[in-house]
Amino acid sequence: MMFETEKMARLTKPMEVQFDESARLEKAIRENLQGLGYGF
């Protein structure tokens, strides 16, 4: 069972990084759109 826990931790770490990057990019896109008058 320990192997599965370690494996899942190893597999989900890159996904966590990608989610963080996605949130950062979404925020930047929204700010840019708002600056162009297309805020939502």
PDB file of C-alpha atoms in Angstrom:
ATOM      1  CA  MET A   1       0.000   0.000   0.000  1.00  0.00           C
ATOM      2  CA  MET A   2       2.890   2.361   0.723  1.00  0.00           C
ATOM      3  CA  PHE A   3       4.079   1.958  -2.860  1.00  0.00           C
ATOM      4  CA  GLU A   4       0.723   3.183  -4.201  1.00  0.00           C
ATOM      5  CA  THR A   5       0.793   6.228  -1.916  1.00  0.00           C
ATOM      6  CA  GLU A   6       4.308   7.144  -2.999  1.00  0.00           C
ATOM      7  CA  LYS A   7       3.448   6.532  -6.640  1.00  0.00           C
ATOM      8  CA  MET A   8       0.381   8.774  -6.469  1.00  0.00           C
ATOM      9  CA  ALA A   9       2.380  11.513  -4.742  1.00  0.00           C
ATOM     10  CA  ARG A  10       4.989  11.324  -7.498  1.00  0.00           C
ATOM     11  CA  LEU A  11       2.353  11.384 -10.243  1.00  0.00           C
ATOM     12  CA  THR A  12       0.244  14.192  -8.806  1.00  0.00           C
ATOM     13  CA  LYS A  13       3.112  16.604  -8.046  1.00  0.00           C
ATOM     14  CA  PRO A  14       3.527  17.676 -11.705  1.00  0.00           C
ATOM     15  CA  MET A  15      -0.232  18.128 -11.951  1.00  0.00           C
ATOM     16  CA  GLU A  16      -0.174  20.431  -8.912  1.00  0.00           C
ATOM     17  CA  VAL A  17       2.518  22.537 -10.598  1.00  0.00           C
ATOM     18  CA  GLN A  18       0.467  22.661 -13.797  1.00  0.00           C
ATOM     19  CA  PHE A  19      -2.663  23.746 -11.911  1.00  0.00           C
ATOM     20  CA  ASP A  20      -0.699  26.551 -10.251  1.00  0.00           C
ATOM     21  CA  GLU A  21       0.644  27.694 -13.627  1.00  0.00           C
ATOM     22  CA  SER A  22      -2.836  27.500 -15.131  1.00  0.00           C
ATOM     23  CA  ALA A  23      -4.251  29.739 -12.398  1.00  0.00           C
ATOM     24  CA  ARG A  24      -1.419  32.242 -12.879  1.00  0.00           C
ATOM     25  CA  LEU A  25      -1.965  32.357 -16.637  1.00  0.00           C
ATOM     26  CA  GLU A  26      -5.736  32.661 -16.292  1.00  0.00           C
ATOM     27  CA  LYS A  27      -5.294  35.616 -13.943  1.00  0.00           C
ATOM     28  CA  ALA A  28      -2.923  37.323 -16.405  1.00  0.00           C
ATOM     29  CA  ILE A  29      -5.299  36.733 -19.319  1.00  0.00           C
ATOM     30  CA  ARG A  30      -8.260  38.123 -17.375  1.00  0.00           C
ATOM     31  CA  GLU A  31      -6.257  41.204 -16.385  1.00  0.00           C
ATOM     32  CA  ASN A  32      -5.158  41.764 -19.985  1.00  0.00           C
ATOM     33  CA  LEU A  33      -8.705  41.384 -21.287  1.00  0.00           C
ATOM     34  CA  GLN A  34      -9.979  43.771 -18.640  1.00  0.00           C
ATOM     35  CA  GLY A  35      -7.337  46.281 -19.686  1.00  0.00           C
ATOM     36  CA  LEU A  36      -8.676  46.033 -23.230  1.00  0.00           C
ATOM     37  CA  GLY A  37     -12.231  46.635 -22.027  1.00  0.00           C
ATOM     38  CA  TYR A  38     -13.364  43.017 -22.195  1.00  0.00           C
ATOM     39  CA  GLY A  39     -13.478  42.221 -18.504  1.00  0.00           C
ATOM     40  CA  PHE A  40     -15.747  39.518 -17.241  1.00  0.00           C
TER      41      PHE A  40
END
